[in-house]
Amino acid sequence: MSILIQDCSVGVIEAPKYNNFLITTSQLHFAHLSPLYCYFTLNMRQFFFLAAFTGLIGLAKSDNWLYDRYPARKDAGFVGNLPNDPPPEFHSEPPDLFVDWLRSVVNRNDSLELQNVFKNGTIPDHVNSIDDLILHVKTPKEPTTPILGPPIPIKAPAYDPQTEAARLFRHLNYPLDPRCLINKSSWWYRTYEGNCNWLKQSETSEGSVGTARQRDYQQHTYADGISKPREGPNAREVSNAFFKRKKKIYYEHTPLLLGLIEFIMHDVTYSQDSTEESIQVTMPKDEEVFPLNTTLKVQRTAAVPGTGTSESNPRENINMASTWLDISSLYGSTSDVALRLRSKVDGKLLTQEVQTPGTKASASYLPFNTMNVSTNTRSGVKVEDLFAGGDPRTNEDWLLLGVHTLLLREHNRLCNILKKQKPDWDDEQLYQTVRLVMSAKYALIANSYQMAYWTEEMPWPRDDGFPLYRQMFGENALEINPANTYPWPLVTKNGKPMTVSAEMAVVYRFHEFIIPSFPIKNQNNETLWEQNLFDTGFNATGFLNVGLERVLAGTVASHIPNFKSGVDEHFRSAEKYRGHQFDIVVSSIVHEREQGLPTFNQYFREYNKQNPKVVVPIRDTWSKFSSDPEVVRDLERLYDHPDDVDLVVGCQLDEEWFPGTTVPKSALIISLFSLFGMGNSDRFSIGFSMMRCLLVDRPWDCHPSNALEDLLWEHKKVPGFPNFRFYNEFWLKELDLPAHGTNLLWRLITENSEINCVQRSPLFPHDNITNPLMCIGIMAIIHFLQSWPWGDAPPSHIGWPIIGQALSFQRNPLKVLRRGFKKYSHSVSRCFGIKLASLTHYVITNPRDLQLMMDDNTSERKFSLHEFLRAINFELITKKVNFESDLHTQLIRSHFGNPSTLARFHPVIETASKDFLKRKPLTMGEPIRNANINNWIDEYITFVVSRCIVGPEGYDNPELITTFLKFNNDAIATMGLSSMLPGFLQFLASRTINKDFDAIRRVTLPIIKKRREMHGKTEEPVFMDFILEEVDDDNCVADLIAIIVWGGLVNLQATFSSTLLDIINEPDGQSKLLPTLQCANVAELDTFRSWEIESPWNSLRSAMFESIRLSGPITGPARIVLEKVPLASQPSMKLPSRSVATLSAYSTHRDTAAWGEDAATYRPARFIQKAPPVGQPEFITWGLEGPHMCPGRWFGQATIMVMTKSVLETYNFKPERRLSDEEKYVYTAGNVGRVPVGMEVELRAKN
């Protein structure tokens, strides 16, 4: 049994299964084995009452996110409010999709490179975070040789960037270009122009500004084979025939998608016009819009100097943007432009701060072009009246400007974050590193953009960025996935990286998406006016007058057409665009021909030769282009042969979707397929960065090759491994990798504007079911685990107001503890605080500080257990009169602390055990499979404890057993709720437990009355008799029975369960132990002097103590600090008065300094010859040695051993799987649960 106000430190086996909301609030000590950070259960009405009372709005914080989201009110505007009583998006922490993905790749049988990184070549199912993952890295016992030292600082005289580069890039297996190695910045960061991304000698200009665009299959179809534009029918006549807006339009996406497509295209391609060459397009005879004498003028694309001289040297086209996904449209594609756009302060970009209509504060916008960067304009608009951006087309429309503005703000927001993390970094380091982080985010957003086209037929996984390639090559996710090293062969062409192709630059326009107008909405979601999109071109002042929020609110609340809708007449038949009449389709057709690109059939003949799984049929007859007879007639009228049909025309007419998408097959292959290839050809790709120290290096010898890798793989202090690195959890979350980046666009909007509410996927229109509006919490975007130094107090994890870290601690206390050790391990004391509701708990692990608490145990001048229990409202459970008198403690101390008295209970425990096994058999004869014995264990414990406390009469009453179990659950819940409420509302917390007391009284009062009458007349001991000797009031006796039984249940649920399940889990645990128990009998059982005598119980006793050692909770025992106490290990750091000083049984019991290298390994024979140091800092299960050490421990040991022996002699257990020590336990708020495992149970043959 146990003394209820004594020290203990093992929690219950499993939290009660209620369909209620769980919140951790404070610590609870039970006599035998706790303290237990308890939780309370609330129905939703109670929950929202409490939220309203405390002003709390963030009640479902998910540690995988840096933000909270809640369903919005239906009328929420862009400064939208949270609804009353908002239900959270997640009631429990969502899965980490990155960890899940990595587990699936590692655990497959043929992934040997990754398997070699992790213990046993696997990642267990219970690993669900980066903190969990690092524990499974298979670090060598001794450093591998040689271990390379940390890189020499750049400014050191002997530093040689070429030598370092040669070492870091040795896996590339090709000669490196020395021009890129002279200066580390050329390969550590992105260059502005895009060169030195591909480091191969003589090829470093691949993808850079001013180079020729690749051609997908090296096709040049000039009329003369050299440079003359390919012939074809009148481009305006083709536009009129095949590209007019359809009468029936299908809508699927928001205008935000259009702005994003524009930005992406401007990022990777910019066709500079020739100043000398143009193509004139006259009007066809049947022209209905433009006057017949109109001529549309289309400038030819500027040629790469020196090309177009012969058939062996045909004309190539200049790309004036870097072709990498590097956000050059924001930063610039040349060093001159980029430097003009920088503020030169803390890595930030230049801005202008403007408060626009309807917003609450000024915010950043692109600066006006006073620095004279190249900027396109229209007649009558000065370039200095337009915004300055990295691309000349920045001001083309407001949809594009919205994306520019969001990315500008995001860059500067990340600079603020990185500056706080790296205060010694200069402007250049901050700017260049954030630029890499931005391109990583951007690539992940581009992935979510391509996902906007997926249908339910797209095979899973859909969000890892690789479904197109799997479809294209007919492979599964185990064959094609992000686990690749750079360079990835699948995205190289002729030994070079994929960059933007000339075909993609023409086809990837998706002009059908263009809309004539979109709504401008105010903060109340009211449409102010319908804005003509054409009129937003080169209108920066108008954009400022309206403001980003009103533009975005309109773009996410309206629709754009899907494919097969035709092009809007505002852009197909524009009266004036930059001073000229204009047809956007004519422009594409002309550019295809003047660049000598292949026709539709020419292109796809070459494509089909690559043996793709997805084949594009060649249109050798007109009817194969379209099922529409009118289209077929027009094709035959305009073209001489099916092979002459232009590439953009064939793609426009394609009626077959690419599998699993809503994109025409041919258009997707040329556009999205190429975009994906470019992203995965990039040396700075987020995918390659995440794999660097798993596939190229190993975590214990990790050497980043660029600044992004350096940020993502942070140093870890591992003795003997100076280059040990593992994932930086903050930056993985900032990149939204736990959700595969699928929330980044939502975050980009809500973190960089006053739009608080937007649909979960902003590229799709809002739908209450499939795409609901989600609001960001008022307190979101604050790093959840704050460090808040309070004067000379140790640093603390503060968390939310009112409840602090309670929610995170209830869900995953081990994660919170490890974060604390990770963050504060540099201090001498390693002490840190965790705020749980009204109390801050300071975790004490330094031996000198533990000794300080032990020395105070007798006097309690500095640390008080009683005051701690009072602070967490323990008297609500024990009732105030019992709490003050401490009678239950005295009774247990007097009787269960007496060896002769306890010995009389041993036969009672044995009889009750055998009686239960007969009444509640797991099997009657035949073996049973898939048995979950956890609930059966709870009943078993309750039955035996009830027999010892209540006596032979009525102890087995089913109503009493059920009520005891309910009291156990409700007691924990009551304490949690009470600690959240002020005194005048604590009656709310006590209601449930008082009802349980009444129920127990109803059942036990007749038993008590009968027992009084026969007191002393039975030979068997009954603990109730000890109570009757001291208490006359039968109601008080009933209450004391409830309290004492409850203590027994809580403690045995953890210790007995762990002892039994650990033995079963060992392959030969039962077969080795049972022979040692053949001569064991309860008459010889002595838990007071067990190491002084040889006993057949010794093997079981040792196994029991080993299970108790390893099943300790994350925190406890604990004390209230009565006065300001300097830490013995670090006197400058003082524990504040009225805070909590708590030990950590989990940490102490797994300390390798105390227990050896196998401290975390279950060794059932560990205590055969030597007693555990109970009460010393190494073994704190029953508290530190002193007057408050748990006196019920002897009864607990006897009960565990007798019950375990009875079960093992009756049944043979075969678990469905063996759990590793890491897999056994489920930690929640001080409780230690066991992972349920199915069992095959069979009766043992009787001798």
Short mmCIF file of C-alpha atoms in Angstrom, two decimals, residues 257-494:
data_model
loop_
_atom_site.label_atom_id
_atom_site.label_comp_id
_atom_site.label_asym_id
_atom_site.label_seq_id
_atom_site.Cartn_x
_atom_site.Cartn_y
_atom_site.Cartn_z
CA LEU A 257 -2.91 30.60 -58.59
CA LEU A 258 -2.63 32.93 -61.56
CA GLY A 259 -0.37 35.31 -59.61
CA LEU A 260 1.78 32.41 -58.46
CA ILE A 261 2.15 31.03 -62.00
CA GLU A 262 3.22 34.46 -63.21
CA PHE A 263 5.80 34.77 -60.48
CA ILE A 264 7.22 31.29 -61.11
CA MET A 265 7.52 31.91 -64.85
CA HIS A 266 9.18 35.27 -64.27
CA ASP A 267 11.57 33.57 -61.86
CA VAL A 268 12.84 30.97 -64.34
CA THR A 269 12.53 32.59 -67.76
CA TYR A 270 12.75 36.04 -69.31
CA SER A 271 12.89 36.38 -73.07
CA GLN A 272 14.63 39.59 -73.93
CA ASP A 273 13.19 41.16 -77.04
CA SER A 274 15.39 41.84 -80.02
CA THR A 275 15.57 45.55 -80.76
CA GLU A 276 16.06 44.92 -84.46
CA GLU A 277 13.81 42.03 -85.47
CA SER A 278 10.04 41.70 -85.33
CA ILE A 279 7.25 39.65 -86.90
CA GLN A 280 4.20 41.35 -88.38
CA VAL A 281 0.86 39.53 -88.10
CA THR A 282 -1.91 40.85 -90.32
CA MET A 283 -5.62 40.34 -89.74
CA PRO A 284 -7.41 37.43 -91.44
CA LYS A 285 -10.32 38.20 -93.74
CA ASP A 286 -12.89 37.01 -91.20
CA GLU A 287 -11.52 39.12 -88.32
CA GLU A 288 -14.39 40.34 -86.12
CA VAL A 289 -12.66 42.43 -83.42
CA PHE A 290 -9.70 44.36 -84.76
CA PRO A 291 -9.95 46.55 -87.90
CA LEU A 292 -8.77 44.58 -90.93
CA ASN A 293 -5.87 46.98 -91.44
CA THR A 294 -4.49 46.17 -87.99
CA THR A 295 -1.07 44.61 -87.72
CA LEU A 296 0.07 42.90 -84.53
CA LYS A 297 3.78 43.40 -84.00
CA VAL A 298 5.70 40.71 -82.11
CA GLN A 299 9.39 41.26 -81.38
CA ARG A 300 11.66 38.29 -82.00
CA THR A 301 13.49 36.86 -79.02
CA ALA A 302 17.06 38.07 -78.75
CA ALA A 303 19.58 35.52 -79.99
CA VAL A 304 22.60 34.27 -78.14
CA PRO A 305 25.51 36.11 -79.74
CA GLY A 306 27.44 33.95 -82.17
CA THR A 307 24.58 31.50 -82.84
CA GLY A 308 22.46 31.19 -85.98
CA THR A 309 25.37 30.97 -88.39
CA SER A 310 24.83 27.49 -89.81
CA GLU A 311 22.80 24.32 -89.47
CA SER A 312 25.43 23.00 -87.08
CA ASN A 313 25.19 26.24 -85.09
CA PRO A 314 21.48 27.16 -85.19
CA ARG A 315 20.07 30.24 -83.51
CA GLU A 316 19.58 29.92 -79.75
CA ASN A 317 17.57 32.17 -77.49
CA ILE A 318 18.85 34.09 -74.50
CA ASN A 319 17.30 33.52 -71.11
CA MET A 320 17.73 36.71 -69.08
CA ALA A 321 16.69 35.09 -65.80
CA SER A 322 18.48 32.41 -63.82
CA THR A 323 16.60 29.18 -64.39
CA TRP A 324 16.79 27.93 -60.80
CA LEU A 325 13.87 28.31 -58.40
CA ASP A 326 15.80 31.02 -56.56
CA ILE A 327 13.18 33.80 -56.39
CA SER A 328 15.26 35.94 -58.71
CA SER A 329 12.11 37.87 -59.63
CA LEU A 330 12.30 39.31 -56.12
CA TYR A 331 16.07 39.45 -55.60
CA GLY A 332 17.31 40.05 -59.14
CA SER A 333 19.27 37.91 -61.57
CA THR A 334 22.35 40.11 -61.58
CA SER A 335 24.54 41.39 -58.76
CA ASP A 336 23.89 44.97 -59.87
CA VAL A 337 20.12 44.69 -59.49
CA ALA A 338 20.34 42.62 -56.30
CA LEU A 339 22.64 45.10 -54.54
CA ARG A 340 20.36 48.01 -55.42
CA LEU A 341 17.39 46.24 -53.81
CA ARG A 342 19.15 45.52 -50.51
CA SER A 343 18.92 47.70 -47.41
CA LYS A 344 22.41 46.59 -46.25
CA VAL A 345 21.00 46.29 -42.72
CA ASP A 346 20.44 42.92 -41.00
CA GLY A 347 20.10 41.15 -44.34
CA LYS A 348 16.85 42.88 -45.24
CA LEU A 349 15.47 44.11 -48.55
CA LEU A 350 14.50 47.71 -49.15
CA THR A 351 10.88 48.54 -48.45
CA GLN A 352 8.53 51.42 -48.06
CA GLU A 353 6.21 51.39 -45.07
CA VAL A 354 2.59 52.26 -45.86
CA GLN A 355 -0.67 51.95 -43.95
CA THR A 356 -3.26 51.07 -46.56
CA PRO A 357 -7.06 51.42 -46.26
CA GLY A 358 -8.76 49.10 -43.79
CA THR A 359 -5.56 47.94 -42.07
CA LYS A 360 -4.52 48.53 -38.47
CA ALA A 361 -0.88 49.43 -39.03
CA SER A 362 1.68 50.31 -41.66
CA ALA A 363 3.36 47.42 -43.45
CA SER A 364 6.12 46.81 -45.97
CA TYR A 365 5.70 47.25 -49.71
CA LEU A 366 8.18 47.17 -52.58
CA PRO A 367 10.08 50.45 -52.85
CA PHE A 368 9.47 52.81 -55.73
CA ASN A 369 12.11 52.55 -58.44
CA THR A 370 14.30 55.42 -57.35
CA MET A 371 17.37 53.17 -57.67
CA ASN A 372 16.77 52.82 -61.43
CA VAL A 373 16.63 49.06 -61.87
CA SER A 374 15.37 47.78 -65.20
CA THR A 375 11.57 48.03 -65.17
CA ASN A 376 9.01 47.54 -67.92
CA THR A 377 6.32 50.18 -68.17
CA ARG A 378 3.56 51.43 -70.41
CA SER A 379 3.04 54.70 -72.19
CA GLY A 380 2.58 57.62 -69.80
CA VAL A 381 3.97 55.89 -66.68
CA LYS A 382 7.45 56.81 -65.43
CA VAL A 383 9.61 53.95 -64.20
CA GLU A 384 10.25 55.77 -60.92
CA ASP A 385 6.48 55.65 -60.27
CA LEU A 386 6.58 51.87 -60.41
CA PHE A 387 7.85 49.37 -57.87
CA ALA A 388 11.43 48.17 -58.03
CA GLY A 389 11.75 44.39 -58.23
CA GLY A 390 14.21 41.78 -59.31
CA ASP A 391 12.45 41.27 -62.65
CA PRO A 392 11.47 43.95 -65.18
CA ARG A 393 7.92 42.56 -65.31
CA THR A 394 7.27 43.08 -61.58
CA ASN A 395 4.46 45.61 -62.16
CA GLU A 396 2.48 43.71 -64.80
CA ASP A 397 -0.63 43.29 -62.62
CA TRP A 398 -1.81 43.33 -59.01
CA LEU A 399 -2.08 39.54 -58.71
CA LEU A 400 1.63 39.33 -59.40
CA LEU A 401 2.36 42.26 -57.07
CA GLY A 402 0.48 40.49 -54.28
CA VAL A 403 2.89 37.54 -54.49
CA HIS A 404 5.89 39.89 -54.70
CA THR A 405 4.77 41.76 -51.60
CA LEU A 406 4.18 38.63 -49.54
CA LEU A 407 7.62 37.28 -50.40
CA LEU A 408 9.26 40.63 -49.63
CA ARG A 409 7.69 40.65 -46.16
CA GLU A 410 8.56 37.00 -45.62
CA HIS A 411 12.23 37.63 -46.40
CA ASN A 412 12.45 40.44 -43.87
CA ARG A 413 10.48 38.43 -41.28
CA LEU A 414 12.96 35.58 -41.55
CA CYS A 415 15.84 38.03 -41.25
CA ASN A 416 14.45 39.14 -37.89
CA ILE A 417 14.26 35.52 -36.73
CA LEU A 418 17.75 34.60 -37.91
CA LYS A 419 19.24 37.78 -36.44
CA LYS A 420 17.96 36.76 -33.01
CA GLN A 421 19.42 33.28 -33.43
CA LYS A 422 22.73 34.50 -34.87
CA PRO A 423 23.36 37.92 -33.30
CA ASP A 424 27.01 37.91 -34.41
CA TRP A 425 26.21 37.44 -38.10
CA ASP A 426 26.67 40.38 -40.44
CA ASP A 427 24.32 41.68 -43.10
CA GLU A 428 25.79 39.48 -45.83
CA GLN A 429 25.48 36.23 -43.90
CA LEU A 430 21.90 36.99 -42.89
CA TYR A 431 20.85 38.04 -46.39
CA GLN A 432 22.43 35.12 -48.23
CA THR A 433 21.24 32.50 -45.75
CA VAL A 434 17.67 33.80 -45.69
CA ARG A 435 17.77 33.89 -49.48
CA LEU A 436 18.44 30.14 -49.42
CA VAL A 437 15.70 29.53 -46.85
CA MET A 438 13.31 31.52 -49.01
CA SER A 439 14.12 29.46 -52.08
CA ALA A 440 13.52 26.30 -50.03
CA LYS A 441 10.11 27.61 -48.93
CA TYR A 442 9.37 28.71 -52.45
CA ALA A 443 10.14 25.25 -53.85
CA LEU A 444 7.82 23.70 -51.27
CA ILE A 445 5.11 26.22 -52.18
CA ALA A 446 5.65 25.33 -55.84
CA ASN A 447 5.06 21.73 -54.85
CA SER A 448 1.76 22.67 -53.23
CA TYR A 449 0.99 24.61 -56.41
CA GLN A 450 1.41 21.53 -58.60
CA MET A 451 -0.70 19.61 -56.09
CA ALA A 452 -3.55 22.00 -56.89
CA TYR A 453 -4.03 19.98 -60.09
CA TRP A 454 -4.14 16.54 -58.49
CA THR A 455 -7.33 14.49 -58.34
CA GLU A 456 -8.30 11.66 -56.04
CA GLU A 457 -6.86 9.27 -58.66
CA MET A 458 -3.31 10.54 -58.05
CA PRO A 459 -1.66 7.72 -56.05
CA TRP A 460 -0.38 8.41 -52.55
CA PRO A 461 1.79 9.92 -51.37
CA ARG A 462 0.70 13.05 -53.22
CA ASP A 463 2.54 15.65 -51.17
CA ASP A 464 6.20 14.57 -51.29
CA GLY A 465 6.84 16.33 -54.62
CA PHE A 466 7.40 13.18 -56.68
CA PRO A 467 4.03 11.83 -57.88
CA LEU A 468 4.50 13.11 -61.45
CA TYR A 469 7.72 11.19 -61.91
CA ARG A 470 6.20 8.06 -60.40
CA GLN A 471 3.33 8.33 -62.87
CA MET A 472 5.64 9.11 -65.75
CA PHE A 473 7.90 6.12 -65.14
CA GLY A 474 5.34 3.77 -63.62
CA GLU A 475 7.24 3.39 -60.34
CA ASN A 476 5.99 3.37 -56.77
CA ALA A 477 6.91 5.61 -53.84
CA LEU A 478 9.61 3.23 -52.68
CA GLU A 479 11.39 3.55 -56.01
CA ILE A 480 11.04 7.30 -56.65
CA ASN A 481 11.00 9.60 -53.62
CA PRO A 482 12.98 12.46 -52.08
CA ALA A 483 15.71 10.20 -50.64
CA ASN A 484 18.27 11.12 -53.27
CA THR A 485 21.79 12.49 -53.44
CA TYR A 486 22.87 15.31 -55.72
CA PRO A 487 22.98 15.11 -58.68
CA TRP A 488 19.95 12.88 -59.22
CA PRO A 489 20.33 10.99 -62.52
CA LEU A 490 16.61 11.08 -63.25
CA VAL A 491 16.73 14.88 -63.72
CA THR A 492 19.90 15.17 -65.71
CA LYS A 493 19.92 15.44 -69.50
CA ASN A 494 23.01 14.45 -71.43
#
